[in-house]
Coordinates of C-alpha atoms and ligand atoms in Angstrom, one line a residue:
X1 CA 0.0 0.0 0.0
X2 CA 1.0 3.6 -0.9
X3 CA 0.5 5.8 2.2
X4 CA 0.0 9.7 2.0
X5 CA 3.4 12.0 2.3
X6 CA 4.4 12.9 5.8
X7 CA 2.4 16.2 7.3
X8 CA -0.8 16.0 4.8
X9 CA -4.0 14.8 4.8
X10 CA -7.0 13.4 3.0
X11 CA -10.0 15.2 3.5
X12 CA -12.7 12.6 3.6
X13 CA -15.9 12.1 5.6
X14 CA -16.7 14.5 8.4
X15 CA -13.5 16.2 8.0
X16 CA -14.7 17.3 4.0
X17 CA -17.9 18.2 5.4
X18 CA -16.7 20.7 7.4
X19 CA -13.9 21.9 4.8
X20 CA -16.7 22.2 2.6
X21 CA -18.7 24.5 5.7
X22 CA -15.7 26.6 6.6
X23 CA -15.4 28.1 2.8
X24 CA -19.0 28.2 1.7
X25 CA -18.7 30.5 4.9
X26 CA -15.8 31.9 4.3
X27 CA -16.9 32.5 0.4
X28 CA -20.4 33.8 1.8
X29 CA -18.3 36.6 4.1
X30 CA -16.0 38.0 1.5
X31 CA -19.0 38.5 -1.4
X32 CA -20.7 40.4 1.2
X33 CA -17.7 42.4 2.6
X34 CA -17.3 43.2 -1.5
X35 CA -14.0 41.4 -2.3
X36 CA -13.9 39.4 -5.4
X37 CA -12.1 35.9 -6.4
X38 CA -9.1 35.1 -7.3
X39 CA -6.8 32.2 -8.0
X40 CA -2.9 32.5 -8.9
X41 CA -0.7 29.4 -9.2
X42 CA 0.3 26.7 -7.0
X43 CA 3.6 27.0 -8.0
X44 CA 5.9 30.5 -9.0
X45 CA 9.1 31.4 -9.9
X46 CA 11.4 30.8 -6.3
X47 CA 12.7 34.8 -6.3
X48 CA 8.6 35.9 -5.9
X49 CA 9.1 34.0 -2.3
X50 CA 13.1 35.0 -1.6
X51 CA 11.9 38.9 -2.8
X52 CA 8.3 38.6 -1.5
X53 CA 8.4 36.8 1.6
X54 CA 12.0 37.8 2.6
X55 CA 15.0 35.6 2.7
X56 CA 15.6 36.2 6.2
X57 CA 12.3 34.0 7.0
X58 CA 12.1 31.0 8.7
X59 CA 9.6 30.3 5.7
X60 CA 11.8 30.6 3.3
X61 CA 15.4 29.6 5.0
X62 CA 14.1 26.3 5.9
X63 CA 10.6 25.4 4.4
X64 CA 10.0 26.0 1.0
X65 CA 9.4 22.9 -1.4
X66 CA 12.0 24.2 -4.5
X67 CA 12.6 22.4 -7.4
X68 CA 14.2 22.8 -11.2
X69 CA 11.6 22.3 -13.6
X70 CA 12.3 20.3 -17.1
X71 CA 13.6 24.0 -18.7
X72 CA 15.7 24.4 -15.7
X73 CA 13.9 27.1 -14.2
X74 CA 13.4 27.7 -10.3
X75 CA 10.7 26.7 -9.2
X76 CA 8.6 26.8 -5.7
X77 CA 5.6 25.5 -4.5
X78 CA 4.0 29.0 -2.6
X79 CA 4.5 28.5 1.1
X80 CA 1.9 31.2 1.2
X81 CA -0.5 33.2 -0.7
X82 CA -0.1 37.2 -0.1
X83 CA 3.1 37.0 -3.0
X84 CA 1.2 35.4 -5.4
X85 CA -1.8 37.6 -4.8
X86 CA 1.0 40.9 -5.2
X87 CA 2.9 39.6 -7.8
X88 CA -0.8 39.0 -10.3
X89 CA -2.1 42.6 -9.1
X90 CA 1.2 44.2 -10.6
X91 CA 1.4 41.7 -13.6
X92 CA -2.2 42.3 -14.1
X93 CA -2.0 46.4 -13.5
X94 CA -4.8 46.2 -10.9
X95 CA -3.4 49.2 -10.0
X96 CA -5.0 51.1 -12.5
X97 CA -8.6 49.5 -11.8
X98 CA -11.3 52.0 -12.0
X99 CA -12.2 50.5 -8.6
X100 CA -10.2 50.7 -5.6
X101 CA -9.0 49.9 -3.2
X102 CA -8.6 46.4 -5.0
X103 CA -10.2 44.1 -2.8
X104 CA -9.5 40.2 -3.5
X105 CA -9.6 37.1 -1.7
X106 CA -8.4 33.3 -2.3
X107 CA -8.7 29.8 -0.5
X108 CA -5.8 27.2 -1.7
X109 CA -3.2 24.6 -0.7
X110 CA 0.3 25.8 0.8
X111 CA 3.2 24.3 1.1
X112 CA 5.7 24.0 3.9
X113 CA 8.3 21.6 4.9
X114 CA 7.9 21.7 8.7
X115 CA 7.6 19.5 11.1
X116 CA 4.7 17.8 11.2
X117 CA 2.7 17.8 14.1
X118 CA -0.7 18.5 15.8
X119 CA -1.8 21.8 13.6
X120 CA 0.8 21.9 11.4
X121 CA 1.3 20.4 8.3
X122 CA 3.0 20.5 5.2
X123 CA 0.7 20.9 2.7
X124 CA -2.4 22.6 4.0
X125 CA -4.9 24.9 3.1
X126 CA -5.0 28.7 4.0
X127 CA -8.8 30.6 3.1
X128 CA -7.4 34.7 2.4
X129 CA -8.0 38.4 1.8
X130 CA -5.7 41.5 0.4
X131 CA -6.6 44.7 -0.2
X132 CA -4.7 46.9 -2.2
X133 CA -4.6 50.6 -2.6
X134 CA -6.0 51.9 0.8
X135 CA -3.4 53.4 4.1
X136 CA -7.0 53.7 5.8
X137 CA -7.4 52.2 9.4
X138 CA -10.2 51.6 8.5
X139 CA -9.2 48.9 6.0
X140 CA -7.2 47.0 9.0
X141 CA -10.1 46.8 11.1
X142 CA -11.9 45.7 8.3
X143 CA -9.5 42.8 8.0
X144 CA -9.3 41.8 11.4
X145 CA -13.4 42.7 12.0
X146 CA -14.2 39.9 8.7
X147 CA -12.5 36.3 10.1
X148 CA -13.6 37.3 13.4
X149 CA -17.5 37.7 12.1
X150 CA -16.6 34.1 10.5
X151 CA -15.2 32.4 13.1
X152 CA -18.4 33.6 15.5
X153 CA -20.4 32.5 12.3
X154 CA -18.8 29.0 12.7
X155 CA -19.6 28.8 16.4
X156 CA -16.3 29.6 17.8
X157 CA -16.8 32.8 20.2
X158 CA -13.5 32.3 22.1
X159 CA -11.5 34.1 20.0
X160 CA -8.6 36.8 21.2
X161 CA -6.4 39.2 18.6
X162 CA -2.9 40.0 19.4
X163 CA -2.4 43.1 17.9
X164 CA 1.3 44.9 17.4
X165 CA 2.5 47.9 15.1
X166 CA 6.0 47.7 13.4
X167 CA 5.6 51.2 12.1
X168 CA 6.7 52.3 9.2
X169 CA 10.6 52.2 7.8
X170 CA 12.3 54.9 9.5
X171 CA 11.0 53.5 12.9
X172 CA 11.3 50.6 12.3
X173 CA 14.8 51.1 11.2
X174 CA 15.7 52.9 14.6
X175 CA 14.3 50.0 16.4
X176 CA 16.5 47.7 15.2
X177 CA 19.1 50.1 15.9
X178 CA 18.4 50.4 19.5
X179 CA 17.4 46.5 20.0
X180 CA 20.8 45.5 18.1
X181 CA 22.6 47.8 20.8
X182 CA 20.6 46.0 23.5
X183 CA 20.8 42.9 22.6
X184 CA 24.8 42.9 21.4
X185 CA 26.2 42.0 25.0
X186 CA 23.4 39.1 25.7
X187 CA 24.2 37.4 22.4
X188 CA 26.2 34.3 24.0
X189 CA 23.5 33.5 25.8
X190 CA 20.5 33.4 23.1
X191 CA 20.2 30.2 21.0
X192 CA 22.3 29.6 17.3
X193 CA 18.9 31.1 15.4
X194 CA 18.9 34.5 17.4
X195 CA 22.5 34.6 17.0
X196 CA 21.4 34.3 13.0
X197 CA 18.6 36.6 13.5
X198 CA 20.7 39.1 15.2
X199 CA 22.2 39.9 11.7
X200 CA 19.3 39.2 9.2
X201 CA 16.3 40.1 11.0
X202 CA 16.8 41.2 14.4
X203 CA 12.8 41.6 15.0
X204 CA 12.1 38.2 15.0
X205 CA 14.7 37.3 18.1
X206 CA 11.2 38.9 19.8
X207 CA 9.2 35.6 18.8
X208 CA 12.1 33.5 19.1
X209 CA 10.4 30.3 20.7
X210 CA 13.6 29.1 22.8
X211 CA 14.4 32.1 24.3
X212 CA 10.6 33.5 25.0
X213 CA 10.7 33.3 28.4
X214 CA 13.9 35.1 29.1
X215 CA 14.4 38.1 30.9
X216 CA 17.0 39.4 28.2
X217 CA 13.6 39.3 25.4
X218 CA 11.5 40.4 28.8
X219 CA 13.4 43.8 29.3
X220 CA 14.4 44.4 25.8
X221 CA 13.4 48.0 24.4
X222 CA 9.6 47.9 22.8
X223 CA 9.2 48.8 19.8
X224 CA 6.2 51.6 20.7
X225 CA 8.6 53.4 21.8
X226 CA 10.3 54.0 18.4
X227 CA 7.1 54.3 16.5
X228 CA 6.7 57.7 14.6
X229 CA 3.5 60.3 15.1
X230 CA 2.1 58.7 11.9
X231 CA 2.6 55.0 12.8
X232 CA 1.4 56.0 16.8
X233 CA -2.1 57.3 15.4
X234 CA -2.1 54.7 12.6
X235 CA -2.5 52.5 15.3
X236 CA -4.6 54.7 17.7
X237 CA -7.0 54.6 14.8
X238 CA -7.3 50.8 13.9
X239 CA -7.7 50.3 17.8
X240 CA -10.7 52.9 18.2
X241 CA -12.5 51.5 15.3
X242 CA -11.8 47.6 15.9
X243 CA -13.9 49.0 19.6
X244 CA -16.3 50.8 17.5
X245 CA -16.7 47.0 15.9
X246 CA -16.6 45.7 19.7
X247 CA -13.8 43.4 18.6
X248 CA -11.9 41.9 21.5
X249 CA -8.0 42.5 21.1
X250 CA -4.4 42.5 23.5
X251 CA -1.4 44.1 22.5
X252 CA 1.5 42.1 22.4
X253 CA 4.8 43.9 21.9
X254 CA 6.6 41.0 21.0
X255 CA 4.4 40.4 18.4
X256 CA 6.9 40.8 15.3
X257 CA 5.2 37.8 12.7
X258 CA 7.6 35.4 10.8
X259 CA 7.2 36.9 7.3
X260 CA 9.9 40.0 6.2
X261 CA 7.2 41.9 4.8
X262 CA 5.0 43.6 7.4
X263 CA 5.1 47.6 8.3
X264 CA 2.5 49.0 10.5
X265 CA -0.4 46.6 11.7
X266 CA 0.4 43.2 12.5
X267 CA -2.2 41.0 13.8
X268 CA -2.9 37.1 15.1
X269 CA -6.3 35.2 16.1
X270 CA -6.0 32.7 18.5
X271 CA -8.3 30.2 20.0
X272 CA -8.5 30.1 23.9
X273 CA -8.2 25.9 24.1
X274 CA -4.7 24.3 26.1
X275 CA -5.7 21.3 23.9
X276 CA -4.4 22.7 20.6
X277 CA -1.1 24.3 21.6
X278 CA 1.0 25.9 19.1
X279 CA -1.4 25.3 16.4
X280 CA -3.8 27.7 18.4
X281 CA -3.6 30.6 16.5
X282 CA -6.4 30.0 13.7
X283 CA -5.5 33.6 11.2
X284 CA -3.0 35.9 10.9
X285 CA -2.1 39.1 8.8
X286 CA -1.1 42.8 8.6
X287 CA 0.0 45.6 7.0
X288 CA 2.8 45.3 3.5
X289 CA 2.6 48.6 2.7
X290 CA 6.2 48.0 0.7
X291 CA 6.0 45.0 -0.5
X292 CA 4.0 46.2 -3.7
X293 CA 6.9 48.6 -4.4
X294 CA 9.5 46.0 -4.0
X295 CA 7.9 43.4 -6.5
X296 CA 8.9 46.4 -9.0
X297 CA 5.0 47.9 -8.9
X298 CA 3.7 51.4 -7.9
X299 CA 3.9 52.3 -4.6
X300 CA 0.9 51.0 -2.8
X301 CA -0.3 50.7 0.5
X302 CA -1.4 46.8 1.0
X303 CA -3.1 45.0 3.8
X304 CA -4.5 41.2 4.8
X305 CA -5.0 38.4 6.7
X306 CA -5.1 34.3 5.8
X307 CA -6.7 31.9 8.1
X308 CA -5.7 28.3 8.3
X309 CA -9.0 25.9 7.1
X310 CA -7.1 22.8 8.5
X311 CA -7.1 24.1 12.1
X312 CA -10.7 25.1 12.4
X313 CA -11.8 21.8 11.1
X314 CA -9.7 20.3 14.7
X315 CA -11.7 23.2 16.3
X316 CA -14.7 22.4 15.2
X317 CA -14.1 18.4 15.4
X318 CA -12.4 19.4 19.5
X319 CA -15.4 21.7 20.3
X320 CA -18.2 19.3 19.1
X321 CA -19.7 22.3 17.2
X322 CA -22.5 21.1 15.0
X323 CA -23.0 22.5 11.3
X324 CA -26.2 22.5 9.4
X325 CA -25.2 19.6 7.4
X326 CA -27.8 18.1 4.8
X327 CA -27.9 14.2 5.5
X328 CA -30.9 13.7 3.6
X329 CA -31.5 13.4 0.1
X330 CA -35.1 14.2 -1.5
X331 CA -35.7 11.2 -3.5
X332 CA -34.7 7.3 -4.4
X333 CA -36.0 5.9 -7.4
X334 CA -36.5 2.4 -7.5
X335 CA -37.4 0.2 -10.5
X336 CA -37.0 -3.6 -11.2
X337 CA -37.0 -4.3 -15.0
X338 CA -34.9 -2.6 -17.7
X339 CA -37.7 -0.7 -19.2
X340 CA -38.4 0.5 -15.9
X341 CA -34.2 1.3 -15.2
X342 CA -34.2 3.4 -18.7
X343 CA -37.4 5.4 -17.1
X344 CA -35.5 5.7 -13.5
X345 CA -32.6 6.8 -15.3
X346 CA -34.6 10.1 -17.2
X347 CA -36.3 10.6 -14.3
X348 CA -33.5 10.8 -12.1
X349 CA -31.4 13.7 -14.3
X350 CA -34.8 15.3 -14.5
X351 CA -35.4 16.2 -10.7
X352 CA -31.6 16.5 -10.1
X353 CA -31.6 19.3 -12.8
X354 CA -35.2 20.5 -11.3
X355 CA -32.9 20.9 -7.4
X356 CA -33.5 17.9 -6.2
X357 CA -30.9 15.7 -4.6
X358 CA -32.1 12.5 -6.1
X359 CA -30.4 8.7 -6.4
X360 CA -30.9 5.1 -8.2
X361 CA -30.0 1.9 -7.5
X362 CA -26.7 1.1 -9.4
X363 CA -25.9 -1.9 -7.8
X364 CA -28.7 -4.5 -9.2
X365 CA -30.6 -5.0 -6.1
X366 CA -34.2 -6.6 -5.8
X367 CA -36.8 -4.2 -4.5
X368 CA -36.5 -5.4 -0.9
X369 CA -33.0 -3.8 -1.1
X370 CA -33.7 -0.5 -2.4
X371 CA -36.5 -0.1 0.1
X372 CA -33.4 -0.7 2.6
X373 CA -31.1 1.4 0.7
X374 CA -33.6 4.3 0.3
X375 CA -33.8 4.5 4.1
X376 CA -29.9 4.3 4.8
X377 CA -29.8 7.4 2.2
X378 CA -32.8 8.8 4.1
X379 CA -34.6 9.7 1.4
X380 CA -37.9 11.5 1.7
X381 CA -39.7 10.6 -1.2
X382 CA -39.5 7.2 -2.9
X383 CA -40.7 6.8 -6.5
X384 CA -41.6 3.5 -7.0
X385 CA -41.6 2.4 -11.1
X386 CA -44.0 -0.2 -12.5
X387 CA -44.3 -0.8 -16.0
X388 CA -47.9 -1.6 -15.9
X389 CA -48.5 2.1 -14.5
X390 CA -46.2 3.3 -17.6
X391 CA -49.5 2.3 -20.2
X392 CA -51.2 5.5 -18.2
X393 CA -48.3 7.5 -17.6
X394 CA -48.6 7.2 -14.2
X395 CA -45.7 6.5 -11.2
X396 CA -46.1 6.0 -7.7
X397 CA -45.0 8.1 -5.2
X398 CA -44.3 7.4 -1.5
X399 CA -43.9 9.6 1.8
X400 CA -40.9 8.0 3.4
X401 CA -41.9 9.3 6.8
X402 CA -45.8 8.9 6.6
X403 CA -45.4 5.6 4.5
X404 CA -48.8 7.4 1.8
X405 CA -48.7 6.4 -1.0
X406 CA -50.2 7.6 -4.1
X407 CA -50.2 7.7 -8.0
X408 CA -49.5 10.7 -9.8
X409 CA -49.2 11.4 -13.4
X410 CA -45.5 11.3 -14.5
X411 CA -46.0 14.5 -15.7
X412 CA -46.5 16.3 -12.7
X413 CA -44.1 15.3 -10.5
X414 CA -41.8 18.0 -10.1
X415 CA -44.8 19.9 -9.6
X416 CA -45.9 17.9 -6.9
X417 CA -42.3 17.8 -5.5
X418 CA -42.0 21.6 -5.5
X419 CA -45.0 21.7 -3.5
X420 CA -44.6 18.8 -0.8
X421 CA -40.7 19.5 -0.5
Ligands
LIG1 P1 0.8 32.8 8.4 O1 0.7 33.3 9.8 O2 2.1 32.2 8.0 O3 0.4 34.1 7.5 O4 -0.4 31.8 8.1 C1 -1.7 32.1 8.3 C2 -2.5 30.9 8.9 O5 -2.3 29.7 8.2 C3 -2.0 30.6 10.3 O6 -2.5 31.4 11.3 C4 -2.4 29.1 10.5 O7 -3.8 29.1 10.8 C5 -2.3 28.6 9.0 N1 -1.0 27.8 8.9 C6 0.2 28.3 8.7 N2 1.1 27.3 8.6 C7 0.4 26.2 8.8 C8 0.8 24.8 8.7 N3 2.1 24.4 8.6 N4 -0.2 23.9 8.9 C9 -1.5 24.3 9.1 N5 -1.9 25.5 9.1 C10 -0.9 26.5 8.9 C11 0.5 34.0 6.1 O8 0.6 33.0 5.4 C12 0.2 35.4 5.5 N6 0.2 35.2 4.0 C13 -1.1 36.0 6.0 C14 -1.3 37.4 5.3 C15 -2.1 37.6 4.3 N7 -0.7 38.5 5.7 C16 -1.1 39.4 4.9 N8 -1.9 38.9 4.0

């Protein structure tokens, strides 16, 4: 037997069921918040990830799938959607859309060679929105307002958002002056990573998971304290209106993200449940307003979120949260002889192509076993064929729950159907 790569999954059963439930939710959200669809490749050239996501990544140092294709070109499966999504609006000149901002959103597998454990996986699914073109607060709480409105949707209320500023460049860039100063003599005794970070991306010895706890990260300088007047009431601003929106939120400092390409608002959801651990944080997002700019495209203000499908569904499974599931089907069409199959057969495409979720024996069982059948698919209506009935055109029809029967004329039986369904 060939078993399924280490860290993915097969989505079968319940599992689909609520994969399916999650984005018809998620799908339902985003028309109504105005974003429209879009779909980019699976795979793209490996600089979009080195430029887009930043070398200096955990992401991309360690976990990118990259191969050579047949003509020799690099190649990466996206660990992540937000480049892909950049990269298409400046190949595509969104930019000069006679709406904006440009407001687009995407589900689709990712890719990431981690180690696999409970909540993370290496090829899994992320459900996301960007929106290009706006520097409004307005837009952040927006983005940070919509999974939260999806996740209550869903049933899962216990929800928190870390929230952080990074501020723009020049504050930024004096706050990794002063942490570098501050961290310099402490070096030794941070872990081989930080001691990397230290050079390539000193804002991410904040997250560092080894050294969390230590009173070096503890009383490092924060980065509020660096932030410029325009980054200070960028903030202010997102904070007021995610209250106006009565969305709950905690500031976390050390919040710096593990993608290079945030500035401003960065943001993560998590789940209040000890049971999920690391995997607890269900969305995540923020601010790019450079990364546009860097892809080679106009300079334009960006901002987004992604939220991670495979996690909910544990949620949901952990939780026992029930979903309006259909588990029913409408009607089972049962017939004996072949003239009666070929009838069953027209029958059926007509009242699946009337709405109807209808089915037919295909297995070449005796009546007694599609009455059986019929109640294991918990059908409602059972249309019972009989040749001698075809002479007057009529079938009989059955109440699965009542047990009535009655004859109708073949001809009106979407009709009566549409008015008993
Ligand atoms: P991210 O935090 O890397 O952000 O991923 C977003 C979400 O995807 C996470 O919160 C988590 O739920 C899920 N996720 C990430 N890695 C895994 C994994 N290995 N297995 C299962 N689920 C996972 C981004 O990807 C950004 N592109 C979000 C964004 C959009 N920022 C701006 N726009």
């Amino acid at each position: 037997m060939i078993s399924k790569p280490k860290g993915t999954v097969d989505l079968i059963k319940n599992d689909s069921v609520y994969y399916k439930y999650i984005s018809d939710v998620f799908d339902a959200y985003c028309e109504k918040y105005n974003y429209k669809f879009i779909r980019t490749p699976i795979f793209e050239a490996s600089e979009l990830f080195h430029r887009g996501v930043g070398d200096s990544s955990d992401i991309v140092r360690k976990e990118t799938y990259d191969f050579k294709d047949r003509g020799d070109r690099n190649i990466t499966l996206r660990p992540e959607g937000t480049a892909g999504v950049v990269r298409s609006f400046i190949e595509n000149k969104m930019y000069a859309d006679i709406i904006q901002p440009v407001k687009l959103y995407y589900n689709g597998t990712m890719y990431r060679y981690e180690r696999p454990q409970n909540g993370r996986l290496r090829e899994f699914t992320q459900l996301g929105v960007e929106i290009f073109g706006s520097n409004d607060p307005l837009i952040d709480a927006e983005i940070i307002s919509l999974p939260i409105n999806i996740y209550n949707s869903l049933g899962i209320y216990n929800t928190i958002v870390k929230i952080n500023s990074l501020g723009d460049n020049q504050s930024r860039e004096n706050y990794k002056k002063a942490l570098k100063e501050y961290i310099k003599p402490h070096l030794k005794n941070l872990c081989s990573d930080c001691n990397e970070r230290y050079e390539k991306n000193p804002l991410r010895i904040l997250d560092c998971k080894v050294d969390k706890d230590s009173d070096i990260l503890k009383n490092a300088p924060k980065i509020s304290e660096y932030l410029s007047n325009d980054s200070k009431k960028h903030l202010e601003k997102v904070l007021e209106y995610l209250d106006l929106l009565e969305i709950n939120y905690k500031i976390d400092e050390n919040l710096v993200r593990g993608l290079d390409y945030y500035t401003d608002t960065v943001f993560e959801i998590e789940v209040d449940s000890k049971e999920l651990g690391a995997s607890k944080v269900i969305g995540a997002g923020g601010r790019y307003n450079n990364l546009v700019s860097s892809l080679n495209g106009p300079d334009t203000p960006a901002v987004g979120f992604a939220l991670g499908v495979d996690r909910l569904i544990s949620i949901l499974k952990l939780e026992e949260i029930n979903i309006p599931v259909k588990k029913e089907i409408d009607t089972y069409i049962m017939y004996v002889n072949e003239t009666e199959k070929e009838k069953a057969i027209y029958l059926n495409q007509l009242l699946r192509l009337n709405g109807y979720i209808s089915e037919i024996n295909s297995l070449n069982k005796n009546l007694k076993a599609q009455f059986k059948e019929a109640d294991r698919y918990k059908a409602k209506y059972l249309i019972i064929l009989n040749s001698e009935d075809f002479k007057k055109s009529l079938i009989t029809i059955k109440d699965n729950t009542t047990k009535e029967e009655e004859k109708i004329k073949e001809l009106d039986l979407v009709e009566y159907l549409d008015m008993h369904i």
